[in-house]
PDB file of C-alpha atoms in Angstrom:
ATOM      1  CA  UNK A   1     204.726 -53.057 139.078  1.00  0.00           C
ATOM      2  CA  UNK A   2     202.636 -50.392 140.812  1.00  0.00           C
ATOM      3  CA  UNK A   3     201.347 -50.547 144.433  1.00  0.00           C
ATOM      4  CA  UNK A   4     197.776 -51.022 143.000  1.00  0.00           C
ATOM      5  CA  UNK A   5     198.766 -53.933 140.828  1.00  0.00           C
ATOM      6  CA  UNK A   6     200.548 -55.620 143.600  1.00  0.00           C
ATOM      7  CA  UNK A   7     197.456 -55.390 145.824  1.00  0.00           C
ATOM      8  CA  UNK A   8     195.336 -56.864 143.120  1.00  0.00           C
ATOM      9  CA  UNK A   9     197.633 -59.535 142.552  1.00  0.00           C
ATOM     10  CA  UNK A  10     197.589 -60.357 146.254  1.00  0.00           C
ATOM     11  CA  UNK A  11     193.835 -60.400 146.116  1.00  0.00           C
ATOM     12  CA  UNK A  12     193.743 -62.767 143.251  1.00  0.00           C
ATOM     13  CA  UNK A  13     196.343 -65.030 145.065  1.00  0.00           C
ATOM     14  CA  UNK A  14     193.922 -64.920 148.082  1.00  0.00           C
ATOM     15  CA  UNK A  15     190.982 -65.977 146.223  1.00  0.00           C
ATOM     16  CA  UNK A  16     192.943 -69.064 144.435  1.00  0.00           C
ATOM     17  CA  UNK A  17     194.157 -70.073 147.890  1.00  0.00           C
ATOM     18  CA  UNK A  18     190.613 -70.309 149.219  1.00  0.00           C
ATOM     19  CA  UNK A  19     189.393 -72.326 146.161  1.00  0.00           C
ATOM     20  CA  UNK A  20     192.006 -73.016 143.451  1.00  0.00           C
ATOM     21  CA  UNK A  21     189.164 -74.193 140.968  1.00  0.00           C
ATOM     22  CA  UNK A  22     186.852 -71.427 141.520  1.00  0.00           C
ATOM     23  CA  UNK A  23     185.360 -70.023 138.139  1.00  0.00           C
ATOM     24  CA  UNK A  24     187.297 -66.985 136.843  1.00  0.00           C
ATOM     25  CA  UNK A  25     184.103 -65.135 136.796  1.00  0.00           C
ATOM     26  CA  UNK A  26     183.698 -65.491 140.458  1.00  0.00           C
ATOM     27  CA  UNK A  27     187.369 -64.570 141.139  1.00  0.00           C
ATOM     28  CA  UNK A  28     186.778 -61.308 139.008  1.00  0.00           C
ATOM     29  CA  UNK A  29     183.665 -60.299 140.847  1.00  0.00           C
ATOM     30  CA  UNK A  30     185.611 -60.641 144.044  1.00  0.00           C
ATOM     31  CA  UNK A  31     188.611 -58.540 143.238  1.00  0.00           C
ATOM     32  CA  UNK A  32     186.547 -56.045 141.159  1.00  0.00           C
ATOM     33  CA  UNK A  33     187.934 -56.688 137.590  1.00  0.00           C
ATOM     34  CA  UNK A  34     186.607 -57.874 134.488  1.00  0.00           C
ATOM     35  CA  UNK A  35     186.762 -61.585 133.627  1.00  0.00           C
ATOM     36  CA  UNK A  36     189.375 -61.217 130.818  1.00  0.00           C
ATOM     37  CA  UNK A  37     191.489 -58.636 132.954  1.00  0.00           C
ATOM     38  CA  UNK A  38     191.482 -61.273 135.715  1.00  0.00           C
ATOM     39  CA  UNK A  39     192.548 -64.145 133.488  1.00  0.00           C
ATOM     40  CA  UNK A  40     195.260 -61.940 131.968  1.00  0.00           C
ATOM     41  CA  UNK A  41     196.626 -61.176 135.418  1.00  0.00           C
ATOM     42  CA  UNK A  42     196.612 -64.929 136.477  1.00  0.00           C
ATOM     43  CA  UNK A  43     198.305 -65.950 133.207  1.00  0.00           C
ATOM     44  CA  UNK A  44     201.031 -63.336 133.803  1.00  0.00           C
ATOM     45  CA  UNK A  45     201.690 -64.514 137.366  1.00  0.00           C
ATOM     46  CA  UNK A  46     201.736 -68.235 136.214  1.00  0.00           C
ATOM     47  CA  UNK A  47     204.178 -67.332 133.427  1.00  0.00           C
ATOM     48  CA  UNK A  48     206.490 -65.396 135.653  1.00  0.00           C
ATOM     49  CA  UNK A  49     206.697 -68.416 138.038  1.00  0.00           C
ATOM     50  CA  UNK A  50     205.072 -66.219 140.870  1.00  0.00           C
ATOM     51  CA  UNK A  51     201.900 -68.607 141.024  1.00  0.00           C
ATOM     52  CA  UNK A  52     201.005 -72.268 140.770  1.00  0.00           C
ATOM     53  CA  UNK A  53     197.586 -73.777 141.246  1.00  0.00           C
ATOM     54  CA  UNK A  54     197.972 -77.351 142.359  1.00  0.00           C
ATOM     55  CA  UNK A  55     196.023 -80.100 144.255  1.00  0.00           C
ATOM     56  CA  UNK A  56     197.718 -80.690 147.505  1.00  0.00           C
ATOM     57  CA  UNK A  57     196.986 -84.331 148.562  1.00  0.00           C
ATOM     58  CA  UNK A  58     196.558 -84.987 152.254  1.00  0.00           C
ATOM     59  CA  UNK A  59     199.439 -87.119 153.483  1.00  0.00           C
ATOM     60  CA  UNK A  60     197.021 -89.686 155.137  1.00  0.00           C
ATOM     61  CA  UNK A  61     195.649 -90.533 151.725  1.00  0.00           C
ATOM     62  CA  UNK A  62     199.065 -92.005 151.174  1.00  0.00           C
ATOM     63  CA  UNK A  63     199.530 -93.553 154.624  1.00  0.00           C
ATOM     64  CA  UNK A  64     201.819 -90.866 155.982  1.00  0.00           C
ATOM     65  CA  UNK A  65     200.698 -90.146 159.536  1.00  0.00           C
ATOM     66  CA  UNK A  66     203.857 -88.920 161.304  1.00  0.00           C
ATOM     67  CA  UNK A  67     205.321 -85.484 160.811  1.00  0.00           C
ATOM     68  CA  UNK A  68     208.149 -83.273 162.363  1.00  0.00           C
ATOM     69  CA  UNK A  69     209.982 -80.061 162.121  1.00  0.00           C
ATOM     70  CA  UNK A  70     213.771 -80.605 162.132  1.00  0.00           C
ATOM     71  CA  UNK A  71     216.387 -78.006 163.021  1.00  0.00           C
ATOM     72  CA  UNK A  72     219.599 -79.190 161.232  1.00  0.00           C
ATOM     73  CA  UNK A  73     223.198 -77.982 162.256  1.00  0.00           C
ATOM     74  CA  UNK A  74     225.789 -78.178 159.783  1.00  0.00           C
ATOM     75  CA  UNK A  75     229.586 -78.294 159.564  1.00  0.00           C
ATOM     76  CA  UNK A  76     230.765 -76.743 156.248  1.00  0.00           C
ATOM     77  CA  UNK A  77     228.354 -76.154 153.334  1.00  0.00           C
ATOM     78  CA  UNK A  78     224.826 -75.624 154.439  1.00  0.00           C
ATOM     79  CA  UNK A  79     223.794 -75.679 150.714  1.00  0.00           C
ATOM     80  CA  UNK A  80     225.582 -78.984 150.083  1.00  0.00           C
ATOM     81  CA  UNK A  81     223.862 -80.560 153.161  1.00  0.00           C
ATOM     82  CA  UNK A  82     220.392 -79.158 152.212  1.00  0.00           C
ATOM     83  CA  UNK A  83     220.697 -80.522 148.654  1.00  0.00           C
ATOM     84  CA  UNK A  84     221.572 -83.962 149.818  1.00  0.00           C
ATOM     85  CA  UNK A  85     218.689 -83.787 152.339  1.00  0.00           C
ATOM     86  CA  UNK A  86     216.251 -82.598 149.665  1.00  0.00           C
ATOM     87  CA  UNK A  87     216.818 -85.705 147.751  1.00  0.00           C
ATOM     88  CA  UNK A  88     215.004 -87.773 150.318  1.00  0.00           C
ATOM     89  CA  UNK A  89     211.487 -88.339 148.992  1.00  0.00           C
ATOM     90  CA  UNK A  90     209.539 -87.913 152.325  1.00  0.00           C
ATOM     91  CA  UNK A  91     211.278 -84.582 153.028  1.00  0.00           C
ATOM     92  CA  UNK A  92     208.936 -82.087 151.243  1.00  0.00           C
ATOM     93  CA  UNK A  93     210.619 -78.801 152.501  1.00  0.00           C
ATOM     94  CA  UNK A  94     214.286 -77.889 153.067  1.00  0.00           C
ATOM     95  CA  UNK A  95     215.341 -74.374 153.670  1.00  0.00           C
ATOM     96  CA  UNK A  96     218.486 -72.637 154.487  1.00  0.00           C
ATOM     97  CA  UNK A  97     218.028 -70.238 157.487  1.00  0.00           C
ATOM     98  CA  UNK A  98     219.564 -67.487 159.418  1.00  0.00           C
ATOM     99  CA  UNK A  99     219.226 -68.440 163.070  1.00  0.00           C
ATOM    100  CA  UNK A 100     220.380 -70.937 165.634  1.00  0.00           C
ATOM    101  CA  UNK A 101     220.261 -73.757 163.131  1.00  0.00           C
ATOM    102  CA  UNK A 102     221.865 -73.965 159.701  1.00  0.00           C
ATOM    103  CA  UNK A 103     218.677 -75.339 157.826  1.00  0.00           C
ATOM    104  CA  UNK A 104     215.311 -76.446 158.513  1.00  0.00           C
ATOM    105  CA  UNK A 105     213.473 -79.362 157.190  1.00  0.00           C
ATOM    106  CA  UNK A 106     209.826 -80.747 157.308  1.00  0.00           C
ATOM    107  CA  UNK A 107     209.812 -84.582 157.262  1.00  0.00           C
ATOM    108  CA  UNK A 108     206.834 -87.112 157.121  1.00  0.00           C
ATOM    109  CA  UNK A 109     206.607 -90.903 157.389  1.00  0.00           C
ATOM    110  CA  UNK A 110     203.971 -93.710 157.954  1.00  0.00           C
ATOM    111  CA  UNK A 111     204.630 -94.055 161.698  1.00  0.00           C
ATOM    112  CA  UNK A 112     206.783 -92.883 164.556  1.00  0.00           C
ATOM    113  CA  UNK A 113     209.207 -95.672 164.015  1.00  0.00           C
ATOM    114  CA  UNK A 114     209.765 -94.714 160.442  1.00  0.00           C
ATOM    115  CA  UNK A 115     209.885 -91.166 161.332  1.00  0.00           C
ATOM    116  CA  UNK A 116     212.702 -91.784 163.834  1.00  0.00           C
ATOM    117  CA  UNK A 117     214.621 -93.901 161.309  1.00  0.00           C
ATOM    118  CA  UNK A 118     214.161 -91.007 158.694  1.00  0.00           C
ATOM    119  CA  UNK A 119     215.566 -88.368 161.256  1.00  0.00           C
ATOM    120  CA  UNK A 120     218.523 -90.780 161.875  1.00  0.00           C
ATOM    121  CA  UNK A 121     219.166 -90.885 158.119  1.00  0.00           C
ATOM    122  CA  UNK A 122     219.209 -87.009 157.999  1.00  0.00           C
ATOM    123  CA  UNK A 123     221.635 -87.090 160.952  1.00  0.00           C
ATOM    124  CA  UNK A 124     224.098 -89.245 158.959  1.00  0.00           C
ATOM    125  CA  UNK A 125     224.186 -87.035 155.750  1.00  0.00           C
ATOM    126  CA  UNK A 126     227.771 -85.752 155.115  1.00  0.00           C
ATOM    127  CA  UNK A 127     228.177 -82.462 157.000  1.00  0.00           C
ATOM    128  CA  UNK A 128     225.303 -82.688 159.308  1.00  0.00           C
ATOM    129  CA  UNK A 129     226.494 -82.164 162.969  1.00  0.00           C
ATOM    130  CA  UNK A 130     223.302 -82.850 164.723  1.00  0.00           C
ATOM    131  CA  UNK A 131     219.570 -82.679 164.393  1.00  0.00           C
ATOM    132  CA  UNK A 132     216.767 -81.401 166.693  1.00  0.00           C
ATOM    133  CA  UNK A 133     213.301 -82.393 166.142  1.00  0.00           C
ATOM    134  CA  UNK A 134     209.697 -81.107 167.128  1.00  0.00           C
ATOM    135  CA  UNK A 135     207.236 -83.763 166.359  1.00  0.00           C
ATOM    136  CA  UNK A 136     203.986 -82.304 165.155  1.00  0.00           C
ATOM    137  CA  UNK A 137     200.883 -83.434 167.171  1.00  0.00           C
ATOM    138  CA  UNK A 138     198.247 -81.500 165.442  1.00  0.00           C
ATOM    139  CA  UNK A 139     198.124 -78.842 162.448  1.00  0.00           C
ATOM    140  CA  UNK A 140     196.216 -76.055 163.352  1.00  0.00           C
ATOM    141  CA  UNK A 141     196.466 -73.841 160.289  1.00  0.00           C
ATOM    142  CA  UNK A 142     198.029 -74.379 156.727  1.00  0.00           C
ATOM    143  CA  UNK A 143     197.034 -72.284 153.856  1.00  0.00           C
ATOM    144  CA  UNK A 144     198.090 -74.772 151.326  1.00  0.00           C
ATOM    145  CA  UNK A 145     197.035 -78.141 152.781  1.00  0.00           C
ATOM    146  CA  UNK A 146     193.583 -79.705 152.978  1.00  0.00           C
ATOM    147  CA  UNK A 147     191.963 -80.124 156.435  1.00  0.00           C
ATOM    148  CA  UNK A 148     192.356 -83.670 157.985  1.00  0.00           C
ATOM    149  CA  UNK A 149     189.705 -85.834 156.550  1.00  0.00           C
ATOM    150  CA  UNK A 150     187.471 -87.530 159.146  1.00  0.00           C
ATOM    151  CA  UNK A 151     188.379 -90.862 157.948  1.00  0.00           C
ATOM    152  CA  UNK A 152     191.264 -91.418 155.577  1.00  0.00           C
ATOM    153  CA  UNK A 153     189.611 -92.107 152.110  1.00  0.00           C
ATOM    154  CA  UNK A 154     190.388 -95.280 150.354  1.00  0.00           C
ATOM    155  CA  UNK A 155     191.784 -94.208 146.812  1.00  0.00           C
ATOM    156  CA  UNK A 156     191.035 -96.592 143.819  1.00  0.00           C
ATOM    157  CA  UNK A 157     192.681 -96.139 140.469  1.00  0.00           C
ATOM    158  CA  UNK A 158     190.421 -93.447 139.225  1.00  0.00           C
ATOM    159  CA  UNK A 159     191.053 -91.294 142.373  1.00  0.00           C
ATOM    160  CA  UNK A 160     194.632 -91.837 141.743  1.00  0.00           C
ATOM    161  CA  UNK A 161     194.680 -90.879 138.257  1.00  0.00           C
ATOM    162  CA  UNK A 162     192.739 -87.709 139.090  1.00  0.00           C
ATOM    163  CA  UNK A 163     194.918 -86.766 141.901  1.00  0.00           C
ATOM    164  CA  UNK A 164     198.068 -87.263 139.746  1.00  0.00           C
ATOM    165  CA  UNK A 165     196.778 -84.611 137.282  1.00  0.00           C
ATOM    166  CA  UNK A 166     195.685 -82.146 139.952  1.00  0.00           C
ATOM    167  CA  UNK A 167     198.976 -82.149 141.697  1.00  0.00           C
ATOM    168  CA  UNK A 168     200.695 -80.945 138.535  1.00  0.00           C
ATOM    169  CA  UNK A 169     197.701 -78.636 137.411  1.00  0.00           C
ATOM    170  CA  UNK A 170     194.957 -77.733 139.944  1.00  0.00           C
ATOM    171  CA  UNK A 171     192.946 -75.861 137.259  1.00  0.00           C
ATOM    172  CA  UNK A 172     192.884 -78.656 134.708  1.00  0.00           C
ATOM    173  CA  UNK A 173     189.559 -78.660 132.932  1.00  0.00           C
ATOM    174  CA  UNK A 174     187.060 -81.286 133.807  1.00  0.00           C
ATOM    175  CA  UNK A 175     187.069 -82.521 130.214  1.00  0.00           C
ATOM    176  CA  UNK A 176     190.779 -83.107 130.315  1.00  0.00           C
ATOM    177  CA  UNK A 177     190.361 -84.956 133.667  1.00  0.00           C
ATOM    178  CA  UNK A 178     187.481 -87.052 131.999  1.00  0.00           C
ATOM    179  CA  UNK A 179     189.753 -88.163 129.023  1.00  0.00           C
ATOM    180  CA  UNK A 180     192.331 -89.404 131.328  1.00  0.00           C
ATOM    181  CA  UNK A 181     189.928 -91.601 133.360  1.00  0.00           C
ATOM    182  CA  UNK A 182     187.629 -92.450 130.375  1.00  0.00           C
ATOM    183  CA  UNK A 183     184.669 -90.607 132.215  1.00  0.00           C
ATOM    184  CA  UNK A 184     182.479 -87.847 131.095  1.00  0.00           C
ATOM    185  CA  UNK A 185     183.405 -84.144 132.247  1.00  0.00           C
ATOM    186  CA  UNK A 186     180.326 -84.296 134.550  1.00  0.00           C
ATOM    187  CA  UNK A 187     181.337 -87.504 136.079  1.00  0.00           C
ATOM    188  CA  UNK A 188     185.088 -86.355 136.536  1.00  0.00           C
ATOM    189  CA  UNK A 189     183.499 -83.385 138.292  1.00  0.00           C
ATOM    190  CA  UNK A 190     181.526 -85.515 140.705  1.00  0.00           C
ATOM    191  CA  UNK A 191     184.723 -87.444 141.543  1.00  0.00           C
ATOM    192  CA  UNK A 192     186.918 -84.486 141.982  1.00  0.00           C
ATOM    193  CA  UNK A 193     184.324 -82.947 144.331  1.00  0.00           C
ATOM    194  CA  UNK A 194     184.064 -86.176 146.323  1.00  0.00           C
ATOM    195  CA  UNK A 195     187.764 -86.075 146.929  1.00  0.00           C
ATOM    196  CA  UNK A 196     187.808 -82.426 147.851  1.00  0.00           C
ATOM    197  CA  UNK A 197     184.793 -83.004 150.201  1.00  0.00           C
ATOM    198  CA  UNK A 198     186.507 -86.016 151.899  1.00  0.00           C
ATOM    199  CA  UNK A 199     189.559 -83.922 152.693  1.00  0.00           C
ATOM    200  CA  UNK A 200     191.854 -86.127 150.341  1.00  0.00           C
ATOM    201  CA  UNK A 201     192.951 -83.070 148.408  1.00  0.00           C
ATOM    202  CA  UNK A 202     192.776 -79.271 148.312  1.00  0.00           C
ATOM    203  CA  UNK A 203     193.065 -77.326 145.364  1.00  0.00           C
ATOM    204  CA  UNK A 204     194.958 -74.120 146.140  1.00  0.00           C
ATOM    205  CA  UNK A 205     197.482 -71.546 144.946  1.00  0.00           C
ATOM    206  CA  UNK A 206     201.036 -71.521 145.919  1.00  0.00           C
ATOM    207  CA  UNK A 207     202.672 -68.251 145.520  1.00  0.00           C
ATOM    208  CA  UNK A 208     206.527 -67.511 145.278  1.00  0.00           C
ATOM    209  CA  UNK A 209     206.613 -64.996 148.331  1.00  0.00           C
ATOM    210  CA  UNK A 210     208.980 -62.503 146.594  1.00  0.00           C
ATOM    211  CA  UNK A 211     206.960 -62.155 143.627  1.00  0.00           C
ATOM    212  CA  UNK A 212     203.697 -61.434 145.001  1.00  0.00           C
ATOM    213  CA  UNK A 213     204.826 -58.821 147.551  1.00  0.00           C
ATOM    214  CA  UNK A 214     205.370 -61.201 150.472  1.00  0.00           C
ATOM    215  CA  UNK A 215     209.244 -61.228 150.391  1.00  0.00           C
ATOM    216  CA  UNK A 216     209.960 -62.163 154.180  1.00  0.00           C
ATOM    217  CA  UNK A 217     209.137 -65.682 155.320  1.00  0.00           C
ATOM    218  CA  UNK A 218     210.038 -66.146 159.097  1.00  0.00           C
ATOM    219  CA  UNK A 219     209.806 -69.407 161.277  1.00  0.00           C
ATOM    220  CA  UNK A 220     208.914 -69.259 164.906  1.00  0.00           C
ATOM    221  CA  UNK A 221     209.280 -71.884 167.565  1.00  0.00           C
ATOM    222  CA  UNK A 222     207.004 -71.032 170.563  1.00  0.00           C
ATOM    223  CA  UNK A 223     206.900 -72.259 174.109  1.00  0.00           C
ATOM    224  CA  UNK A 224     203.363 -71.850 175.640  1.00  0.00           C
ATOM    225  CA  UNK A 225     202.174 -71.594 179.002  1.00  0.00           C
ATOM    226  CA  UNK A 226     198.411 -71.193 178.158  1.00  0.00           C
ATOM    227  CA  UNK A 227     198.129 -72.881 174.808  1.00  0.00           C
ATOM    228  CA  UNK A 228     194.466 -72.526 174.174  1.00  0.00           C
ATOM    229  CA  UNK A 229     194.545 -68.683 174.690  1.00  0.00           C
ATOM    230  CA  UNK A 230     197.698 -68.286 172.550  1.00  0.00           C
ATOM    231  CA  UNK A 231     196.513 -70.441 169.856  1.00  0.00           C
ATOM    232  CA  UNK A 232     193.299 -68.675 169.639  1.00  0.00           C
ATOM    233  CA  UNK A 233     195.019 -65.302 169.103  1.00  0.00           C
ATOM    234  CA  UNK A 234     197.658 -66.666 166.695  1.00  0.00           C
ATOM    235  CA  UNK A 235     194.797 -68.002 164.404  1.00  0.00           C
ATOM    236  CA  UNK A 236     193.663 -64.463 164.311  1.00  0.00           C
ATOM    237  CA  UNK A 237     196.871 -63.154 162.726  1.00  0.00           C
ATOM    238  CA  UNK A 238     196.697 -62.971 158.973  1.00  0.00           C
ATOM    239  CA  UNK A 239     200.586 -62.882 158.896  1.00  0.00           C
ATOM    240  CA  UNK A 240     200.683 -66.528 160.485  1.00  0.00           C
ATOM    241  CA  UNK A 241     200.619 -68.758 157.504  1.00  0.00           C
ATOM    242  CA  UNK A 242     201.228 -71.905 159.262  1.00  0.00           C
ATOM    243  CA  UNK A 243     200.715 -73.301 162.811  1.00  0.00           C
ATOM    244  CA  UNK A 244     201.354 -76.825 164.273  1.00  0.00           C
ATOM    245  CA  UNK A 245     201.317 -77.929 167.849  1.00  0.00           C
ATOM    246  CA  UNK A 246     204.347 -79.958 168.715  1.00  0.00           C
ATOM    247  CA  UNK A 247     206.395 -81.852 171.269  1.00  0.00           C
ATOM    248  CA  UNK A 248     210.019 -81.367 171.694  1.00  0.00           C
ATOM    249  CA  UNK A 249     211.939 -78.102 171.984  1.00  0.00           C
ATOM    250  CA  UNK A 250     208.855 -76.038 171.368  1.00  0.00           C
ATOM    251  CA  UNK A 251     205.126 -76.364 171.910  1.00  0.00           C
ATOM    252  CA  UNK A 252     204.393 -74.930 168.609  1.00  0.00           C
ATOM    253  CA  UNK A 253     205.992 -74.077 165.233  1.00  0.00           C
ATOM    254  CA  UNK A 254     204.599 -71.281 163.229  1.00  0.00           C
ATOM    255  CA  UNK A 255     205.552 -69.595 159.906  1.00  0.00           C
ATOM    256  CA  UNK A 256     205.132 -65.850 159.269  1.00  0.00           C
ATOM    257  CA  UNK A 257     204.814 -64.571 155.633  1.00  0.00           C
ATOM    258  CA  UNK A 258     205.080 -60.725 155.302  1.00  0.00           C
ATOM    259  CA  UNK A 259     206.180 -57.888 153.095  1.00  0.00           C
ATOM    260  CA  UNK A 260     209.101 -56.546 154.924  1.00  0.00           C
ATOM    261  CA  UNK A 261     211.745 -56.915 157.710  1.00  0.00           C
ATOM    262  CA  UNK A 262     209.877 -54.092 159.448  1.00  0.00           C
ATOM    263  CA  UNK A 263     206.770 -56.264 159.572  1.00  0.00           C
ATOM    264  CA  UNK A 264     208.718 -59.380 160.731  1.00  0.00           C
ATOM    265  CA  UNK A 265     209.579 -57.240 163.810  1.00  0.00           C
ATOM    266  CA  UNK A 266     206.029 -55.849 164.315  1.00  0.00           C
ATOM    267  CA  UNK A 267     204.554 -59.321 164.153  1.00  0.00           C
ATOM    268  CA  UNK A 268     207.080 -61.013 166.371  1.00  0.00           C
ATOM    269  CA  UNK A 269     206.601 -58.212 168.966  1.00  0.00           C
ATOM    270  CA  UNK A 270     202.938 -58.752 168.719  1.00  0.00           C
ATOM    271  CA  UNK A 271     203.370 -62.612 169.232  1.00  0.00           C
ATOM    272  CA  UNK A 272     205.645 -62.077 172.146  1.00  0.00           C
ATOM    273  CA  UNK A 273     202.889 -59.918 173.887  1.00  0.00           C
ATOM    274  CA  UNK A 274     200.227 -62.486 173.412  1.00  0.00           C
ATOM    275  CA  UNK A 275     198.854 -64.221 176.622  1.00  0.00           C
ATOM    276  CA  UNK A 276     199.962 -67.710 176.999  1.00  0.00           C
ATOM    277  CA  UNK A 277     203.227 -66.985 174.949  1.00  0.00           C
ATOM    278  CA  UNK A 278     206.153 -67.747 177.246  1.00  0.00           C
ATOM    279  CA  UNK A 279     209.030 -67.456 174.842  1.00  0.00           C
ATOM    280  CA  UNK A 280     209.828 -67.126 170.963  1.00  0.00           C
ATOM    281  CA  UNK A 281     212.645 -68.407 168.902  1.00  0.00           C
ATOM    282  CA  UNK A 282     212.739 -67.311 165.191  1.00  0.00           C
ATOM    283  CA  UNK A 283     214.632 -67.875 162.131  1.00  0.00           C
ATOM    284  CA  UNK A 284     214.656 -66.286 158.659  1.00  0.00           C
ATOM    285  CA  UNK A 285     214.460 -68.305 155.524  1.00  0.00           C
ATOM    286  CA  UNK A 286     217.289 -67.167 153.221  1.00  0.00           C
ATOM    287  CA  UNK A 287     217.062 -69.859 150.428  1.00  0.00           C
ATOM    288  CA  UNK A 288     214.286 -72.444 149.927  1.00  0.00           C
ATOM    289  CA  UNK A 289     216.026 -75.536 148.429  1.00  0.00           C
ATOM    290  CA  UNK A 290     213.119 -77.632 148.182  1.00  0.00           C
ATOM    291  CA  UNK A 291     209.285 -77.234 148.503  1.00  0.00           C
ATOM    292  CA  UNK A 292     207.424 -79.958 147.069  1.00  0.00           C
ATOM    293  CA  UNK A 293     204.415 -81.689 148.703  1.00  0.00           C
ATOM    294  CA  UNK A 294     203.405 -83.854 145.747  1.00  0.00           C
ATOM    295  CA  UNK A 295     202.807 -87.413 146.623  1.00  0.00           C
ATOM    296  CA  UNK A 296     203.474 -90.553 144.472  1.00  0.00           C
ATOM    297  CA  UNK A 297     200.070 -92.065 143.931  1.00  0.00           C
ATOM    298  CA  UNK A 298     200.739 -94.522 141.216  1.00  0.00           C
ATOM    299  CA  UNK A 299     199.741 -98.128 142.228  1.00  0.00           C
ATOM    300  CA  UNK A 300     196.661-100.252 143.105  1.00  0.00           C
ATOM    301  CA  UNK A 301     193.831 -98.538 144.906  1.00  0.00           C
TER     302      UNK A 301
END
């Protein structure tokens, strides 16, 4: 694949990350290609497994309000421990890393008591020596997840049916969505737009980093002396794909997504130099064992 093709693929992904249900005509106009060429490129990326367009449901819509980043230290096989942790349903992310810890995980639960119980469960997994937690207090930036809704929406059976489909296929046609809920296509469009507007769901692109030119994923734990100044600058950096405030070992947890190890060095140096950043700890993702943010939405509204 040529550099130009890589660049156009990247722009296509960016447009879909902004709005996963954007009309193909609008995406084509934004990246400077014909509608057919854009669709062909999109279908090629999907067929290669490089790209998925999905509905990411806000966890609060399913009663999940407590979140944490875990650094997991392992005796023996990190892969075996990671696979065991990945089987837990409220652990959406598990990755083997190079760094101080053996692997990292993201966990979520209904409340702090349940979160602590989940962390204890992970600590008891065979091969896990100990677990360090950084509890999230505020998500500042996340390219894939919806913004926090002003009020947690109450989902009825129709909403849940729509969200189930969107979690699997974010670009499912409104006619298909309408058939599932026995609504017209226009009525299904209105329900989906209401769900998006409430913050219950965001339809976005999830790209496999190595297949769209961003092959290096690096996690950061930050100690901050002037949080407001540092956060403002971090939000300006395109390489920062995720940022949350936390309590525990760090004041913030971030993810860098870049094209090369040299860019990791450049970006971490840039972040160390930011006003308000006291110290930085980093880890490199070697193998993502699980990344699945789908929620189980079956049941009464």
